[in-house]
PDB file of C-alpha atoms and ligand atoms in Angstrom:
ATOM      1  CA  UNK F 176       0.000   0.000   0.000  1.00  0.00           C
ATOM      2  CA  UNK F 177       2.433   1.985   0.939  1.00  0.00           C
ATOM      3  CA  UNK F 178       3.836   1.554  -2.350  1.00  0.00           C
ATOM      4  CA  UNK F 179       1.020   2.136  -4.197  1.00  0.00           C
ATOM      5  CA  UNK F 180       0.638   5.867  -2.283  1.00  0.00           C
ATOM      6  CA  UNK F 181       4.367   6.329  -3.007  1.00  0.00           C
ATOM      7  CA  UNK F 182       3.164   6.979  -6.629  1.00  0.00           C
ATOM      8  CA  UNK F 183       1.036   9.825  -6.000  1.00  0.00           C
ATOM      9  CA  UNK F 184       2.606  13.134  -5.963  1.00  0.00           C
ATOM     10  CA  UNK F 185       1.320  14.483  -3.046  1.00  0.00           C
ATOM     11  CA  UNK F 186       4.101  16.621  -1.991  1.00  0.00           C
ATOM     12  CA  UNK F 187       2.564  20.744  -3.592  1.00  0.00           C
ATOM     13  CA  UNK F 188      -0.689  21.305  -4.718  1.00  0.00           C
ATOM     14  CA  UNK F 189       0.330  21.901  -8.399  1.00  0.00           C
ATOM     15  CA  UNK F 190       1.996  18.531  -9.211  1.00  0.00           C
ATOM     16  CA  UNK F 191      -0.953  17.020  -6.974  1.00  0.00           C
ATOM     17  CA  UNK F 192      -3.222  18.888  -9.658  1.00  0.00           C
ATOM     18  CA  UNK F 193      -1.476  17.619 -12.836  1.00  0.00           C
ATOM     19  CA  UNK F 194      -1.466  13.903 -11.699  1.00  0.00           C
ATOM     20  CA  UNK F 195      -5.010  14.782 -11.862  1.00  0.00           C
ATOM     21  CA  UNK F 196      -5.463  16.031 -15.045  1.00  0.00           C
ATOM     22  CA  UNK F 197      -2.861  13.469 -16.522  1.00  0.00           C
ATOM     23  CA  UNK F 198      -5.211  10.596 -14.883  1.00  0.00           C
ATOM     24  CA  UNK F 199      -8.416  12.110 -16.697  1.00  0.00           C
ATOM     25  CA  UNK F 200      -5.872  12.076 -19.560  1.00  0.00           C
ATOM     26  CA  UNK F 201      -5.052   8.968 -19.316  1.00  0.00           C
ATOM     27  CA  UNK F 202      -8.671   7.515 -18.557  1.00  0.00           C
ATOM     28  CA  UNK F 203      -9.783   9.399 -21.734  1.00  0.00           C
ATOM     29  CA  UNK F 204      -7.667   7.455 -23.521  1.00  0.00           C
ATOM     30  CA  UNK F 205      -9.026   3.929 -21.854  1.00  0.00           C
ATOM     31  CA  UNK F 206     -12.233   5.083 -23.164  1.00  0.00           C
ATOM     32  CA  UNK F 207     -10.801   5.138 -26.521  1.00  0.00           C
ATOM     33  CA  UNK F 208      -9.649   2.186 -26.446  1.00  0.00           C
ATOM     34  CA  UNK F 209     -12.742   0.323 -24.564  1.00  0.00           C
ATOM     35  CA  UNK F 210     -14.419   2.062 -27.569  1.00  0.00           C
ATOM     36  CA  UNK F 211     -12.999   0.777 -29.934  1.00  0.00           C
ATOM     37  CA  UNK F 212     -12.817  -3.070 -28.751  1.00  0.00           C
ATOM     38  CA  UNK F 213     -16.638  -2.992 -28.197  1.00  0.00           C
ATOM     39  CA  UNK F 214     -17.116  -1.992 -31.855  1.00  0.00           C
ATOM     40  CA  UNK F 215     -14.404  -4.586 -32.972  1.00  0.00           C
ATOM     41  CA  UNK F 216     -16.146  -6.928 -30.690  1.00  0.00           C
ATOM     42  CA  UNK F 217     -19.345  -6.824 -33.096  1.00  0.00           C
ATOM     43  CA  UNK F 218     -17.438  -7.188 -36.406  1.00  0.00           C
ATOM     44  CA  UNK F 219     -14.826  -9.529 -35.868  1.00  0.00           C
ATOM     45  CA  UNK F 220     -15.876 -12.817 -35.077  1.00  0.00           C
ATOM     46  CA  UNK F 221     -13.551 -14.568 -32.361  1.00  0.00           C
ATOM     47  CA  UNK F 222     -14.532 -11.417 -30.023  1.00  0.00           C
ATOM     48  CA  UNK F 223     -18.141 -11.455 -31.300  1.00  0.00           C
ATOM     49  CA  UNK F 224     -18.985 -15.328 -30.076  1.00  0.00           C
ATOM     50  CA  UNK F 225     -17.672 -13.533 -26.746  1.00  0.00           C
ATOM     51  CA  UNK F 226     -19.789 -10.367 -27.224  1.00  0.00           C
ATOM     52  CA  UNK F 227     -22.726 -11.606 -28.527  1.00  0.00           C
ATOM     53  CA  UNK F 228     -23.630 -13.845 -25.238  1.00  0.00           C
ATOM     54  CA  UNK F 229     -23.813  -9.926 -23.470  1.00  0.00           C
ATOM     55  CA  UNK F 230     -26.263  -9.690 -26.144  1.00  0.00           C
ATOM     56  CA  UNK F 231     -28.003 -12.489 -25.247  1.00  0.00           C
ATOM     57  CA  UNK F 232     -28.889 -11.934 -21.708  1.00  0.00           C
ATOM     58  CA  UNK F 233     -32.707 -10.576 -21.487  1.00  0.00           C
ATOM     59  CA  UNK F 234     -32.174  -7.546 -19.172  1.00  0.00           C
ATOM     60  CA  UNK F 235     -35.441  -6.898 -17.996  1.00  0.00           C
ATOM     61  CA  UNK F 236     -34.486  -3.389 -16.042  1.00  0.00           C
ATOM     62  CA  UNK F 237     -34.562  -4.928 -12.860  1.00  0.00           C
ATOM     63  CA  UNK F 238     -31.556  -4.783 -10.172  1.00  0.00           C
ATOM     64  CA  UNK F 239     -29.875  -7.904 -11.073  1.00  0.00           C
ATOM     65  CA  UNK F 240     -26.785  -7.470  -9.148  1.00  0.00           C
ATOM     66  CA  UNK F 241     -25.052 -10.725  -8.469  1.00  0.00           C
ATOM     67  CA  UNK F 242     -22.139 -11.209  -6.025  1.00  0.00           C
ATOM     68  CA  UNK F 243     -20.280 -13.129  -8.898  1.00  0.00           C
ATOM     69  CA  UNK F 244     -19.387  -9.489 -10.185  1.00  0.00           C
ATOM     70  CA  UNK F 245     -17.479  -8.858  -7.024  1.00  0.00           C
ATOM     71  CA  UNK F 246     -15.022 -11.278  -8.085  1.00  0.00           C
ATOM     72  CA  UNK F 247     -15.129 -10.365 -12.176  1.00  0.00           C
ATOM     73  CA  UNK F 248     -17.837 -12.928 -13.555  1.00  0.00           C
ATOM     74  CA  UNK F 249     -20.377 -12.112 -15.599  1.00  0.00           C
ATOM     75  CA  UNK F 250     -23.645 -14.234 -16.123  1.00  0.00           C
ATOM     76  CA  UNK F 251     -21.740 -16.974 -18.124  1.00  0.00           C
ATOM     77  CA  UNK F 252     -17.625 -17.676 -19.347  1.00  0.00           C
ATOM     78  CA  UNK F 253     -18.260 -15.697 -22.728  1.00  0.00           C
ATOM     79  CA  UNK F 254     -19.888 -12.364 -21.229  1.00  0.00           C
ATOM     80  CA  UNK F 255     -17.101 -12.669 -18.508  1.00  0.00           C
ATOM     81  CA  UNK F 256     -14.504 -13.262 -21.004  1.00  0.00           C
ATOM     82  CA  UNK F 257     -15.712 -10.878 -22.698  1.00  0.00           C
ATOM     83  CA  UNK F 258     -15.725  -8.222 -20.088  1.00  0.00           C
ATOM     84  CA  UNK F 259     -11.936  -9.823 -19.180  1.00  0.00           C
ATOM     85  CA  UNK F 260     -10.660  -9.319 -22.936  1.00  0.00           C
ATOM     86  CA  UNK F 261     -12.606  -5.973 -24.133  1.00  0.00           C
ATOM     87  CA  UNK F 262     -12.177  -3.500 -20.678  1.00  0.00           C
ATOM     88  CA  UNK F 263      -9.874  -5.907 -18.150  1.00  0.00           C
ATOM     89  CA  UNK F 264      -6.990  -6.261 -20.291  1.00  0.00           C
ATOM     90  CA  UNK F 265      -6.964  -2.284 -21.633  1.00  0.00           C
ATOM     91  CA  UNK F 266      -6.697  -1.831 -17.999  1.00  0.00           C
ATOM     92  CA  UNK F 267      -4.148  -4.006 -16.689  1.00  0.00           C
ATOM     93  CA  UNK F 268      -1.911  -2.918 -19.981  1.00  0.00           C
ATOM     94  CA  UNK F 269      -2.123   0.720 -18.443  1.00  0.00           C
ATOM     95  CA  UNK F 270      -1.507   0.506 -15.235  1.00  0.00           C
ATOM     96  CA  UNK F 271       1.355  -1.796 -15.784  1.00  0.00           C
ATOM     97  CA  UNK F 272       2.767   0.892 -18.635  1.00  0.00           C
ATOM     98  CA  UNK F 273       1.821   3.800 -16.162  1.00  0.00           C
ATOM     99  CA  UNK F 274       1.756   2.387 -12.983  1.00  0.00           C
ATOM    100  CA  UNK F 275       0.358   5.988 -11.241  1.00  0.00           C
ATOM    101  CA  UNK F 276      -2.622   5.269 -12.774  1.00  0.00           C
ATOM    102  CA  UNK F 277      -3.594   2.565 -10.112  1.00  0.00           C
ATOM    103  CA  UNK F 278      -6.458   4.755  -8.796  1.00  0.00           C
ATOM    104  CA  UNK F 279      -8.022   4.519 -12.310  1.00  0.00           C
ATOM    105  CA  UNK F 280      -8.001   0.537 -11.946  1.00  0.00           C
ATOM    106  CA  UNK F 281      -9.985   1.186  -8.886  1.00  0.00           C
ATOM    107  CA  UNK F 282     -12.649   2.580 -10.159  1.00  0.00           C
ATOM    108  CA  UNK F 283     -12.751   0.599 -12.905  1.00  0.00           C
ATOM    109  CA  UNK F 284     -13.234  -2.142 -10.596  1.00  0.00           C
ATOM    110  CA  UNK F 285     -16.520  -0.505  -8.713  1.00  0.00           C
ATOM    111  CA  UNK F 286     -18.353   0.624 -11.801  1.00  0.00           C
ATOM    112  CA  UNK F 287     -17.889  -3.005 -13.277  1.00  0.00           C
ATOM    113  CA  UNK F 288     -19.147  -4.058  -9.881  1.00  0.00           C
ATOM    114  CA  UNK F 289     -21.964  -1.863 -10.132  1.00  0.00           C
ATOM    115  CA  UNK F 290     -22.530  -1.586 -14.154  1.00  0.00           C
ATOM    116  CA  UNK F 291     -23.724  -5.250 -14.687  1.00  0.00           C
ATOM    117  CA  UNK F 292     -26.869  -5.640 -13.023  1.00  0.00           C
ATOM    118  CA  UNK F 293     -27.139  -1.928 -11.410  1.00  0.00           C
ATOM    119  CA  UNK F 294     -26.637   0.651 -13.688  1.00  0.00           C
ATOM    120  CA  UNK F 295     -25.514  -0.072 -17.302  1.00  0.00           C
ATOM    121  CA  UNK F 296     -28.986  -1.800 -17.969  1.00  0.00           C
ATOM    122  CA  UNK F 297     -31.353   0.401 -15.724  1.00  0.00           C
ATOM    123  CA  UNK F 298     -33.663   2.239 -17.515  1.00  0.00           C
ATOM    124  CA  UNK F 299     -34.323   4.642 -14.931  1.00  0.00           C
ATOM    125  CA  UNK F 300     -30.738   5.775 -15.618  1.00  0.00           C
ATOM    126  CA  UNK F 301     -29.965   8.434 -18.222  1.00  0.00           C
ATOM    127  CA  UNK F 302     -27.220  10.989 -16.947  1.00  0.00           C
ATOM    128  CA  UNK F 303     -26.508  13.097 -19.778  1.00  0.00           C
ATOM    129  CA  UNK F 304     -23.290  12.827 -21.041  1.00  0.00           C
ATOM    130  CA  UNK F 305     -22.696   9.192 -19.557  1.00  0.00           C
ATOM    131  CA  UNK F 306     -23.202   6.038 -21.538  1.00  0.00           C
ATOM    132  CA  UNK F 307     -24.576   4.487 -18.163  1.00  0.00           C
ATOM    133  CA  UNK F 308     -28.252   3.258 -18.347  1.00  0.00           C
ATOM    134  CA  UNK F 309     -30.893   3.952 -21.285  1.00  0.00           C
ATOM    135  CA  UNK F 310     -28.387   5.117 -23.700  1.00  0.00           C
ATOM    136  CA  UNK F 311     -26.686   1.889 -23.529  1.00  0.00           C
ATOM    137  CA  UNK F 312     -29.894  -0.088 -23.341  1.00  0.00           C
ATOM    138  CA  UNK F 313     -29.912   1.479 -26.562  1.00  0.00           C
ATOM    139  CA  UNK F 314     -27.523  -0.472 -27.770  1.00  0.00           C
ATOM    140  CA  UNK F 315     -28.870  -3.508 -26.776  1.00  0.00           C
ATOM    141  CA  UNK F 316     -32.072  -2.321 -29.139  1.00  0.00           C
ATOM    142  CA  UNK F 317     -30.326  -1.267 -32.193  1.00  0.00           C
ATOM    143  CA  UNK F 318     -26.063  -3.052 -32.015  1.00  0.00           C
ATOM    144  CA  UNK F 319     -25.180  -0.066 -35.300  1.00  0.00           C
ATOM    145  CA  UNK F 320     -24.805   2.113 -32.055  1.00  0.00           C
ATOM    146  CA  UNK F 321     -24.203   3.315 -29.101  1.00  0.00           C
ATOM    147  CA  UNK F 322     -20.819   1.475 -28.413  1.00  0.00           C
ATOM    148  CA  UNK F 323     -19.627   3.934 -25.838  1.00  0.00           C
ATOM    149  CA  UNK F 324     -18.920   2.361 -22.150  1.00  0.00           C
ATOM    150  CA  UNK F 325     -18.450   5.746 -19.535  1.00  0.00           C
ATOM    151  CA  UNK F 326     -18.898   8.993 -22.046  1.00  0.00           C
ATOM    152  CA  UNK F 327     -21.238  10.147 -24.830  1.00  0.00           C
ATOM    153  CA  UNK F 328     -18.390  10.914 -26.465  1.00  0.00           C
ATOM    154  CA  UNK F 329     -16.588   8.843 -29.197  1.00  0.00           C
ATOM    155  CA  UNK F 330     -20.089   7.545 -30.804  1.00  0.00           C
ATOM    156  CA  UNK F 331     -20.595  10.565 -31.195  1.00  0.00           C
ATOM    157  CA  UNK F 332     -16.561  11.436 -32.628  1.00  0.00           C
ATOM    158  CA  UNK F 333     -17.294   8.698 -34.502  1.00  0.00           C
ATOM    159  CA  UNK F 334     -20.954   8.293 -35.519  1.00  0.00           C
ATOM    160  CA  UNK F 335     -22.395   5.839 -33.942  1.00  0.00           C
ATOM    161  CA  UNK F 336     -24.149   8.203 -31.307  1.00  0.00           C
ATOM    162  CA  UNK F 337     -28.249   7.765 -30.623  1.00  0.00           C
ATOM    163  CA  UNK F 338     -29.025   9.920 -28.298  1.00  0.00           C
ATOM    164  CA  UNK F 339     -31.873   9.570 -25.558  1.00  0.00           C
ATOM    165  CA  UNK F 340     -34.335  11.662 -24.056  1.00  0.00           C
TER     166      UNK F 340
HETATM  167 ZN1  LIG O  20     -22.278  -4.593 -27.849  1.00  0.00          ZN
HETATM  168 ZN1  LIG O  21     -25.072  -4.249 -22.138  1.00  0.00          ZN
END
């Protein structure tokens, strides 16, 4: 742990604040790139007989947290493999390259926790400007868009966005 704090620059307020900004850097890019793989994920086939089971699972907007996504599983091995290969690994690739990004990989952790069965596929969720909720259940209604997992943003960069009301 004490490690882990040991990479935080908490010595002046200034390099405290551009840690900061260079993690929202940083986590813009993992957006990116978490973009990117879900859209790859429908179009190229190894990741799509992963992707599609996600696709398969009849979310009926209820709270259908399970324990199992404490500990990184997801409803069955292809949505959790899934998960592992199109968020986990973009992850783990960062923090190891950047390893001051740890606190990112935390909250990574809670909103997968959460997103699963709490928030991602709750319809009484829509936060503009995050993906969280009925824009993604969007998605799930129409797979041309909507990719986006935390922002509104690169659908609409690139596209793909739908908007909600
Ligand atoms: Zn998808
Ligand atoms: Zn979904």
């Amino acid at each position: 742990m004490d490690h882990l704090l040991s990479l935080i620059p908490f010595d002046n307020s200034l390099s405290f604040l551009i840690y900061l900004l260079e993690l929202a850097g940083a986590f813009l890019v993992f957006t990116f790139v978490t973009y990117w793989t879900h859209r790859i994920a429908h179009c190229w086939k190894p990741l799509w007989y992963l992707h599609e089971a996600h696709h398969s699972v009849p979310y009926k907007g209820e709270y259908e947290f399970s324990l199992l996504n404490l500990v990184g599983w997801y409803n069955d091995w292809r949505s959790t493999l899934d998960v592992w290969v199109t968020e986990v690994l973009p992850m783990a690739g960062l923090v190891l390259l950047w390893p001051a990004t740890w606190p990112l990989a935390v909250l990574f952790y809670i909103d997968n926790v959460l997103s699963e069965g709490l928030t991602d596929h709750n319809p009484r969720i829509n936060i503009p400007g995050l993906a969280m909720g009925k824009y993604h259940i969007e998605h799930h209604k129409d797979m041309s868009v909507n990719f986006d997992g935390y922002f509104r943003l690169w659908d609409k960069v690139f596209g793909t966005q739908r908007n909600v009301v």
